[in-house]
XYZ file of N, CA and C in Angstrom:
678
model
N 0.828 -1.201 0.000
C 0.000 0.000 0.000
C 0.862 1.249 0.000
N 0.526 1.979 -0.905
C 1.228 4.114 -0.714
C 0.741 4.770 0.485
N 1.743 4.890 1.182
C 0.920 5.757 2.612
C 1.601 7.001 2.003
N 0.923 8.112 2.173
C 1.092 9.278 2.501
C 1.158 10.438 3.469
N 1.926 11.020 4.007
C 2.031 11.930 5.203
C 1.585 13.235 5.038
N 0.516 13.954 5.802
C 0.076 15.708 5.696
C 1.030 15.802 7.127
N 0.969 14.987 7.580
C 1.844 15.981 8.450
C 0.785 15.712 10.071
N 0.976 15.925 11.061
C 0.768 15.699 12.281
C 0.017 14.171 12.811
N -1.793 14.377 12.471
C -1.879 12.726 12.599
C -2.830 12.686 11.140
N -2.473 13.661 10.317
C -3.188 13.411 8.554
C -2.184 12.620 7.445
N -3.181 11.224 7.364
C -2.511 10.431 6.272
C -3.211 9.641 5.459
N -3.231 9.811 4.274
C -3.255 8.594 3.280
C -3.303 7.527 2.965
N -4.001 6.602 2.347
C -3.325 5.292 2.370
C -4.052 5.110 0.734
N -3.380 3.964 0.012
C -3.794 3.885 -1.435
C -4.322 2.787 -1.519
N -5.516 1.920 -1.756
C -5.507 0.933 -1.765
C -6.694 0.836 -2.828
N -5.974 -0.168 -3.856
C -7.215 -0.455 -4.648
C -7.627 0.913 -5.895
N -6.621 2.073 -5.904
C -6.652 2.950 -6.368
C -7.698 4.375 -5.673
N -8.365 3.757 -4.675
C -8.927 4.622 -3.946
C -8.176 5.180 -2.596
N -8.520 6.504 -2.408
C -7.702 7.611 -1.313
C -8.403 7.515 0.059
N -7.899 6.823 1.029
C -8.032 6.505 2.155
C -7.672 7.938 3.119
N -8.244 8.951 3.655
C -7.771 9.698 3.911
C -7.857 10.017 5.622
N -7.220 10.015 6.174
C -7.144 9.973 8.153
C -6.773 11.292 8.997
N -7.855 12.138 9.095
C -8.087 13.155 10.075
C -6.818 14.419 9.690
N -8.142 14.913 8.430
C -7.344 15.939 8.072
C -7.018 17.085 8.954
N -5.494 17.347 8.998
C -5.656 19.002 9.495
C -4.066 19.360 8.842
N -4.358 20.165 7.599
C -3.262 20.277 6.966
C -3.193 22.070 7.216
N -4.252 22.992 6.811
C -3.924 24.452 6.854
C -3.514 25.245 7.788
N -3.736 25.003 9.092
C -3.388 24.927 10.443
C -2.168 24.437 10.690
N -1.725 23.872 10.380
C -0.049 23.254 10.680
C 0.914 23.908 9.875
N 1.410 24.737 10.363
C 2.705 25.795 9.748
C 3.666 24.778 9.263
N 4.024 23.511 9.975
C 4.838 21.981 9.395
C 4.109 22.053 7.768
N 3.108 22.150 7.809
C 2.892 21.131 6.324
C 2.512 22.485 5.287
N 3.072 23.672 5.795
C 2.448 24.656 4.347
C 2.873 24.504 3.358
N 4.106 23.394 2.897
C 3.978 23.116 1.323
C 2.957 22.477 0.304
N 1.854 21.534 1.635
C 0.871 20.950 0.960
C -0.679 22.067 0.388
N -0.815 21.730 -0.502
C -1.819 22.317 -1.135
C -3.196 21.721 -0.987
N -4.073 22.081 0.252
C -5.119 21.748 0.470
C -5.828 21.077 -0.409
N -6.148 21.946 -1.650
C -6.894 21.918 -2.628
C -6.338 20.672 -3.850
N -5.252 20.150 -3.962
C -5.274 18.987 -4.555
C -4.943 17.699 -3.755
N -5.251 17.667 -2.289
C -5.093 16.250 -1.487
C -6.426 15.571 -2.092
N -6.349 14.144 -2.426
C -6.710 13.493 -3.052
C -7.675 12.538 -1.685
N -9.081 11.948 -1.940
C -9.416 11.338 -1.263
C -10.929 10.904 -1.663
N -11.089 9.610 -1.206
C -12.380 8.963 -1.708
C -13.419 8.349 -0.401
N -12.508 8.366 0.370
C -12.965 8.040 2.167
C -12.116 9.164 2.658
N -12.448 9.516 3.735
C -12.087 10.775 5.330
C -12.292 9.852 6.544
N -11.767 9.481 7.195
C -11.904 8.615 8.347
C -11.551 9.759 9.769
N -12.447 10.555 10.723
C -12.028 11.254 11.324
C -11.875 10.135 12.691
N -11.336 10.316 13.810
C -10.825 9.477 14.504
C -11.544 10.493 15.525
N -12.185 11.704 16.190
C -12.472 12.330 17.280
C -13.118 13.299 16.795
N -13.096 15.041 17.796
C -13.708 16.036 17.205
C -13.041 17.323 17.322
N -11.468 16.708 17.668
C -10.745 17.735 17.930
C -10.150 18.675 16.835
N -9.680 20.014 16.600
C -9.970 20.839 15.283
C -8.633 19.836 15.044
N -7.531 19.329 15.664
C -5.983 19.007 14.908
C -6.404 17.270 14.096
N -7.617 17.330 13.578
C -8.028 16.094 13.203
C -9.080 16.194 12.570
N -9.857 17.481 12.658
C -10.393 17.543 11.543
C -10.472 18.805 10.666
N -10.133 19.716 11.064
C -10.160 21.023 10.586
C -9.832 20.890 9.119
N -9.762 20.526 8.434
C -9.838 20.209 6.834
C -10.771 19.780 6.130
N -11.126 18.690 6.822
C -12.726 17.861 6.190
C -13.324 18.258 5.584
N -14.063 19.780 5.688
C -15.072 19.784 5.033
C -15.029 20.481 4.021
N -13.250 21.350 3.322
C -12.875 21.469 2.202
C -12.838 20.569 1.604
N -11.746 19.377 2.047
C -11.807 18.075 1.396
C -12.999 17.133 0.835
N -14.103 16.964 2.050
C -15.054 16.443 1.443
C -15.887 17.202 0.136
N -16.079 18.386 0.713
C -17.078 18.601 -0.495
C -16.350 19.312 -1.605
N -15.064 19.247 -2.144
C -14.642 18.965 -2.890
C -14.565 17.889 -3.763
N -13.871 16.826 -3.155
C -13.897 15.652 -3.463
C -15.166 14.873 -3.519
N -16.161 15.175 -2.892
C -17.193 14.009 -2.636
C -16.942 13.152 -1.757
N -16.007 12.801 -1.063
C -15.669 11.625 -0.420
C -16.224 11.306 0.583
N -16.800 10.530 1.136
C -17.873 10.200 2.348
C -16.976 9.969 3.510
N -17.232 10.767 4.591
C -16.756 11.214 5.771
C -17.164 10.004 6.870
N -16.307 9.429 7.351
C -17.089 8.240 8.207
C -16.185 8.882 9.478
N -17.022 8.818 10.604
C -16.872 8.824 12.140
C -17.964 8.488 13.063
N -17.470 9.027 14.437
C -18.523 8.350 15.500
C -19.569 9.542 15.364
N -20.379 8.470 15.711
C -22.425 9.412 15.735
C -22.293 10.924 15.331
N -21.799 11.142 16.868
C -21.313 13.059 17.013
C -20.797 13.804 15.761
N -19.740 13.022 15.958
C -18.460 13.963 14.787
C -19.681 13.983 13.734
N -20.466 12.462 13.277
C -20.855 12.816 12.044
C -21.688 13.700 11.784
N -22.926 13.429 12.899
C -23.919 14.255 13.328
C -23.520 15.957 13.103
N -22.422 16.438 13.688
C -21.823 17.502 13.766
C -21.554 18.182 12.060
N -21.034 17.063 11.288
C -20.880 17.210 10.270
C -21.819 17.685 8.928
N -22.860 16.921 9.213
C -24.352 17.346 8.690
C -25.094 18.349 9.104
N -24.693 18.844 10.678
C -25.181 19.713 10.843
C -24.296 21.386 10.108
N -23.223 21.165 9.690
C -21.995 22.035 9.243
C -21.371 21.957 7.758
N -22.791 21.524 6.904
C -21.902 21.559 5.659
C -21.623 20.335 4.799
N -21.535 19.600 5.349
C -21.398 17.845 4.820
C -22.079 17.209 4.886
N -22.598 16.520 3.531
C -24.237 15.735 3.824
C -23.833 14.179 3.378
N -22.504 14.338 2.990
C -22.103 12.790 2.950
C -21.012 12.112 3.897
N -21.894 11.407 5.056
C -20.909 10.869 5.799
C -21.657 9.525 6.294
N -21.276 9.449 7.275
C -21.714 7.787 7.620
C -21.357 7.773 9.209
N -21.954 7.452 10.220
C -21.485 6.970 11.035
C -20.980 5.890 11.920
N -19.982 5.596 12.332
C -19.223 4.431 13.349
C -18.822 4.017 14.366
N -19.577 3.382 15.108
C -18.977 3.702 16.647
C -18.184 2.131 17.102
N -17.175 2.612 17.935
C -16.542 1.552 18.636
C -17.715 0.066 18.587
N -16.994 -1.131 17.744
C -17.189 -2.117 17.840
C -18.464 -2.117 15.964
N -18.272 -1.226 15.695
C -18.691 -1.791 14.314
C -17.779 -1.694 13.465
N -18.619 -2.319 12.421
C -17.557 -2.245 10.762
C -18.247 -2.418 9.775
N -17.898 -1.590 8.887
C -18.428 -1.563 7.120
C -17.502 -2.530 6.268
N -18.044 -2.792 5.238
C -18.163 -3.318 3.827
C -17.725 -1.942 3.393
N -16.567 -1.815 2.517
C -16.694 -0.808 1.525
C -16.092 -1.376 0.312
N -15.549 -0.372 -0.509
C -15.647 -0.769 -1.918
C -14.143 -1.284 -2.008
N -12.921 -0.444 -1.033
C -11.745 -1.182 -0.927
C -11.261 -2.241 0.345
N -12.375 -2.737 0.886
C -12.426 -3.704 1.998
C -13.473 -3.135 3.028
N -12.794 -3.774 4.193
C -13.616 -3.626 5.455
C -13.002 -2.621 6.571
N -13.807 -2.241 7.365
C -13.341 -1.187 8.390
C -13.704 -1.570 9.504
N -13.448 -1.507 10.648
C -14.009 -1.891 11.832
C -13.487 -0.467 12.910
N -14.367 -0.079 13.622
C -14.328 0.973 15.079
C -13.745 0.468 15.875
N -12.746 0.701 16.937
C -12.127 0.313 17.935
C -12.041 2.200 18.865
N -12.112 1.268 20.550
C -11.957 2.276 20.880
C -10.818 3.213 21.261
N -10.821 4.160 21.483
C -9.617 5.028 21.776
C -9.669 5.674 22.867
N -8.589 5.347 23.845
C -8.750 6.221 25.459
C -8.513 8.070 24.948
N -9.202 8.807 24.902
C -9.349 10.272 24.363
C -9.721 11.003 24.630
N -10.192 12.438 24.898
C -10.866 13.208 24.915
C -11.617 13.594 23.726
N -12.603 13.808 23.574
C -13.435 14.848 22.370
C -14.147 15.402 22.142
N -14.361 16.515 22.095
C -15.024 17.809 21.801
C -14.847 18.602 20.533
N -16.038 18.962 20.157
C -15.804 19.840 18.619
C -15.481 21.280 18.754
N -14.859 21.995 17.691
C -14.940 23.476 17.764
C -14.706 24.379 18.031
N -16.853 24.082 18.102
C -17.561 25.245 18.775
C -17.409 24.352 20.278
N -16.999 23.537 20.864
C -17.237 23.165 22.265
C -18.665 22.263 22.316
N -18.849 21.293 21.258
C -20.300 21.039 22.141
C -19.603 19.301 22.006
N -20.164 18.786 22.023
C -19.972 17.209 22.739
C -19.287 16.634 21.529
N -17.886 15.469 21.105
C -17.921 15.081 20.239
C -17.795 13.398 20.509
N -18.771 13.060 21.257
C -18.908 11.248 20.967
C -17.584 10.739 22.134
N -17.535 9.670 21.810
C -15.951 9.004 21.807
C -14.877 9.320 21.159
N -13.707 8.882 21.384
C -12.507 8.893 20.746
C -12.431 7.593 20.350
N -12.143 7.694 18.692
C -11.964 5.909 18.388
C -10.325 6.051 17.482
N -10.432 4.792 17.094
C -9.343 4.127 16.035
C -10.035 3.490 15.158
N -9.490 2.960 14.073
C -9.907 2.106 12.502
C -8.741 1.231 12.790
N -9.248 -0.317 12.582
C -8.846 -1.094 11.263
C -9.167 -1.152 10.241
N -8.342 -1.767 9.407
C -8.936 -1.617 7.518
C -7.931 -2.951 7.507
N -9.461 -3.862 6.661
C -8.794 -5.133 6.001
C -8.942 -4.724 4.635
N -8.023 -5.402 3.853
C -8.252 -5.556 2.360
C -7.369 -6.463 1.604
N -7.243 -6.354 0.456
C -6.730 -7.544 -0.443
C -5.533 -7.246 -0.301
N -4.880 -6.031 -0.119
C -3.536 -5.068 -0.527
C -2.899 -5.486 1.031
N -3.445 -5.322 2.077
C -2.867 -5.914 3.586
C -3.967 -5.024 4.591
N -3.886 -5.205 5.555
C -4.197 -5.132 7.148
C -3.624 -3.621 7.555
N -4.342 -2.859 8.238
C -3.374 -2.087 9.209
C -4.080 -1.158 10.416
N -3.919 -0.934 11.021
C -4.511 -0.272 12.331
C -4.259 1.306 12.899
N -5.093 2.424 12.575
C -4.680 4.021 12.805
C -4.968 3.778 14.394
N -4.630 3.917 15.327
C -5.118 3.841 16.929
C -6.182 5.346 17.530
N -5.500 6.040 16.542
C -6.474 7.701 16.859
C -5.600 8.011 18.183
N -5.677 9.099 18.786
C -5.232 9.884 19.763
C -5.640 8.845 20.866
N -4.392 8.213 21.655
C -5.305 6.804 22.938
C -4.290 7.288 23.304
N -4.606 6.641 24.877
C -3.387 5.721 25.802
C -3.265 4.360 25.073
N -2.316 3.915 25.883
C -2.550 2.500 26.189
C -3.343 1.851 26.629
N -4.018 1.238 26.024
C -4.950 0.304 26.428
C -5.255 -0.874 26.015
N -5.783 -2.019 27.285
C -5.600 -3.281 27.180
C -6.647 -3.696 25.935
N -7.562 -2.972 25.164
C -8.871 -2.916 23.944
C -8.043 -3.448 23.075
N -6.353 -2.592 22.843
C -5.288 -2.476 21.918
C -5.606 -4.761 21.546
N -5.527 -5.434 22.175
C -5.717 -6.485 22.095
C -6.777 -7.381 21.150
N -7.831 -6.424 21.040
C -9.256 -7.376 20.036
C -9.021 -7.191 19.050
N -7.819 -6.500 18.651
C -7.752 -5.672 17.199
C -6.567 -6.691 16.235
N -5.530 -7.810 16.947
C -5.784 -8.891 15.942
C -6.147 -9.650 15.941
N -7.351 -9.861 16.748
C -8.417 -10.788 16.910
C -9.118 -10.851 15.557
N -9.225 -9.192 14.839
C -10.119 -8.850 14.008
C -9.414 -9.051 12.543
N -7.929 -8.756 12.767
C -7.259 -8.604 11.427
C -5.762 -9.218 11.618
N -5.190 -9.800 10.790
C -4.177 -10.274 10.957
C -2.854 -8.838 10.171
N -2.639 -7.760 11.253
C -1.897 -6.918 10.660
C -0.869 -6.616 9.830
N -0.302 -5.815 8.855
C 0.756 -5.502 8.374
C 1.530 -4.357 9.443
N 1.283 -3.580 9.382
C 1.217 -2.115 10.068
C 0.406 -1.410 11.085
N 0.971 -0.918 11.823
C 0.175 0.146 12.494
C 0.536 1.299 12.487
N -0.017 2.398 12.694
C -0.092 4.193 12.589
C -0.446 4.364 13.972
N 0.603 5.003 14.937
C 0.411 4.830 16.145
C 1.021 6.565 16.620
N 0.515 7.116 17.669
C 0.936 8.446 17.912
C 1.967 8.132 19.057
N 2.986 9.084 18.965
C 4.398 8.541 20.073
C 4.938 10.283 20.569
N 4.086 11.404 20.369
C 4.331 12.333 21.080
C 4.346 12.422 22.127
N 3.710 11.586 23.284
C 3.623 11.939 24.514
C 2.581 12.941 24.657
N 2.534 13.462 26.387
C 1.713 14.242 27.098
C 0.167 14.275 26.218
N -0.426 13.850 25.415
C -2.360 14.029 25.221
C -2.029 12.926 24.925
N -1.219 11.975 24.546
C -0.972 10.766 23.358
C -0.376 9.777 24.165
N -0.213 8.526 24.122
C 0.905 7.606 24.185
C 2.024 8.512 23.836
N 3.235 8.362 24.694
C 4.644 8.017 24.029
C 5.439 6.890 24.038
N 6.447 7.135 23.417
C 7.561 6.410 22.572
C 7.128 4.618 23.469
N 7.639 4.840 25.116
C 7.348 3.312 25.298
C 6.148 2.921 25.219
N 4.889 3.455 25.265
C 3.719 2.948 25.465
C 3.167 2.250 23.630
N 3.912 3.516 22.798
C 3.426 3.207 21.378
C 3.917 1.334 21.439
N 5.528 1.333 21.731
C 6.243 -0.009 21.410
C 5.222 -0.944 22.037
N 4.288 -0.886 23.299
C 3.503 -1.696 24.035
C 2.724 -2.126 23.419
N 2.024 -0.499 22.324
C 1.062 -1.277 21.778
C 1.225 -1.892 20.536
N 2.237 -1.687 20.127
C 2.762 -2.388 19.089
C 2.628 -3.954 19.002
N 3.472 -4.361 20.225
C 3.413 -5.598 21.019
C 1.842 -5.955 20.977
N 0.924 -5.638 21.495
C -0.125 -6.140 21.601
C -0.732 -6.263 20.134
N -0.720 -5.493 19.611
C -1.447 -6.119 17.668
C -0.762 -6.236 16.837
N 0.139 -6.832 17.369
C 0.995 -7.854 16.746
C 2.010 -7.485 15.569
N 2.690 -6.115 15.334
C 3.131 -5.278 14.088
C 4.575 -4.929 14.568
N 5.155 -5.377 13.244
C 6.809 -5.128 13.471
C 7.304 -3.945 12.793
N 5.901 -3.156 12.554
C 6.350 -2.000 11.685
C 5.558 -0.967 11.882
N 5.721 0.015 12.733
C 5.052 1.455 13.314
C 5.083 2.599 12.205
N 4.022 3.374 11.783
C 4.303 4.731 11.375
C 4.372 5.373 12.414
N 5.026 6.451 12.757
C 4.448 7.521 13.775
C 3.870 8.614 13.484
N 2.842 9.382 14.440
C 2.276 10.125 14.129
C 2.134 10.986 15.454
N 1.547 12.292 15.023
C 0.808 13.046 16.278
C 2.670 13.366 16.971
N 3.324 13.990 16.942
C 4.607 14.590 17.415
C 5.324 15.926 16.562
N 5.569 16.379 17.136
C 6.494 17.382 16.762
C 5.918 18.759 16.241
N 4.318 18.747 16.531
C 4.007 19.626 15.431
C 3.332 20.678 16.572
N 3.440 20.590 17.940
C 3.449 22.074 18.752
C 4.269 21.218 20.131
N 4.393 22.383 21.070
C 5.580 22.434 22.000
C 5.482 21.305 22.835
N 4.028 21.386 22.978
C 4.585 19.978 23.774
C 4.378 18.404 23.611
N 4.407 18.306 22.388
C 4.741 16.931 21.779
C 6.010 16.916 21.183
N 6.891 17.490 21.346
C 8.074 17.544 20.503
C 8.838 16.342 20.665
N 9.946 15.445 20.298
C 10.499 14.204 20.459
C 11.450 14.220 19.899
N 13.002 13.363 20.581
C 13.902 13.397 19.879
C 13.825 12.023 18.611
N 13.517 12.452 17.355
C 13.188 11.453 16.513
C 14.161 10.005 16.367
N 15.424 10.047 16.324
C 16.465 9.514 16.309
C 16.722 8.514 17.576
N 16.355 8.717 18.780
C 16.200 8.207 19.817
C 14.859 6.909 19.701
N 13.543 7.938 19.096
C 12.461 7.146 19.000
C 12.715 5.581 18.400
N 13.620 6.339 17.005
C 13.948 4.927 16.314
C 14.562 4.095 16.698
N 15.736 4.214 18.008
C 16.640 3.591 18.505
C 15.850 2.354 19.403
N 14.929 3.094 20.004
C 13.984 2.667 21.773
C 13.330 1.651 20.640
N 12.643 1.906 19.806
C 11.753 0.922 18.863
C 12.789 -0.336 17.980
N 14.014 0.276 17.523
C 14.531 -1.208 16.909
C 15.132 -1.699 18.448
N 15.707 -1.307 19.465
C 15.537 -2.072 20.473
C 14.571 -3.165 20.967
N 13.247 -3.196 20.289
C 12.285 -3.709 20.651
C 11.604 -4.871 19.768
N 12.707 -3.889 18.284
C 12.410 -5.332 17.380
C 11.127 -5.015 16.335
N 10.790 -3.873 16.555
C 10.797 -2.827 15.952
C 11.004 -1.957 15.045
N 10.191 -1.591 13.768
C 10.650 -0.843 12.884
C 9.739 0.634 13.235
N 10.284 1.842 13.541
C 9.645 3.051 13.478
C 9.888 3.788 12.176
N 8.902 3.747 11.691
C 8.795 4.808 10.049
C 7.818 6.587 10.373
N 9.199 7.188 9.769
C 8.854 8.739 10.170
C 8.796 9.250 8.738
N 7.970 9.094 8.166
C 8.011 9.682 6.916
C 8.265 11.308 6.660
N 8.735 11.756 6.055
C 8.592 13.509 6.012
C 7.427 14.052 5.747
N 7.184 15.225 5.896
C 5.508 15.395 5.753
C 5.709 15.656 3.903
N 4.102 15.340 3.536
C 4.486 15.179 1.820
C 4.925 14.280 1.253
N 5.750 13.211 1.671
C 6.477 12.269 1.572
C 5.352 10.487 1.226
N 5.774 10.292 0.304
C 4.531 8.581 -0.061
C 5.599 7.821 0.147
N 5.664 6.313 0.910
C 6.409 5.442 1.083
C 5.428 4.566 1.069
N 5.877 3.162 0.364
C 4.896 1.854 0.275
C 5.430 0.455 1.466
N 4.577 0.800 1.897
C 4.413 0.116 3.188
C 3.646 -1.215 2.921
């Protein structure tokens, strides 16, 4: 599969020729002003919460693109109420049929709120099965022992895991959950992109092949096939 990086926890994935796209927030991030809002490519939006660093893009993207916006009740709810009339909703412990495989809700230890401040659901994560491979976004969590049903569900390639620390898992907790769904190969995400998630990257990679472990830091902008 082509993963692609926007930069904080916004990414890509290619599968099947369709644009898998994961909690945009590209205009807002002074990191990613080389990307050009207006030609990110996408056929699914998978928002993971209701926080603006996860979605604040969406609803250029969607109704540009068309691409059907899937999240929990709220977010979606929120969404229809703001502009977007194509979305779908998902809550922890379901999963769709789509046109490039299957998706399943998992939960995410999180906070979430939209905005304007009014309620945004749960905090979740996605799996995605398909013909191309397996892989698991965790969304903004702790650690948590849930991290476990998730290769119950899919037999993984990858996971997309956040290793900033302080709102997020860091560096050891990501490797934990690594350990638990079963993946010898981490993207990271959610670091470096305000003060206090910052991380020494080089270290990250060290603590993770210690562990047996592959940590992939793509540059923002950057497609690597995973």
């Amino acid at each position: 599969m082509e993963f692609t990086y926007y930069g904080h926890s916004c990414f890509s994935v290619n599968i099947g020729g369709k644009h898998i796209l994961f909690d945009p927030f590209i205009t807002p991030n002074e990191l990613a002003k080389a990307i050009d809002v207006n030609t990110v490519p996408a056929d699914y939006i998978f928002v993971s919460h209701g926080h603006y660093d996860h979605m604040n893009d969406t609803e250029t993207i969607a109704n540009r693109t068309g691409a059907k916006v899937i999240a929990s009740f709220e977010v979606h709810s929120w969404f229809n109420n703001n502009g977007v009339a194509n979305t779908h909703p998902l809550n922890p412990g379901g999963q769709l049929a789509l046109d490039f495989g299957k998706v399943k809700c998992f939960t995410a230890v999180h906070s979430s709120s939209m905005p304007d401040g009014s309620y945004g659901g749960v905090a979740t994560g996605f799996a995605i099965k398909s013909n191309e491979g397996n892989f698991y976004y965790s969304g903004d969590t702790a650690l948590t022992l849930d991290m476990q049903l998730v290769p119950r569900w899919a037999e993984l390639n990858y996971a997309v895991l956040p290793i900033g620390d302080d709102l997020t898992m860091g560096i050891d907790d990501a490797i934990e959950a690594a350990k638990m769904v079963g993946v010898k190969t981490v993207i990271g995400v959610h670091y470096n992109t305000f003060g206090f998630i910052m991380i020494d990257t080089e270290d990250a990679k060290q603590r993770f092949e210690q562990a047996g472990i592959t940590l992939l830091l793509p540059a923002i902008g950057e497609t690597i096939t995973v």
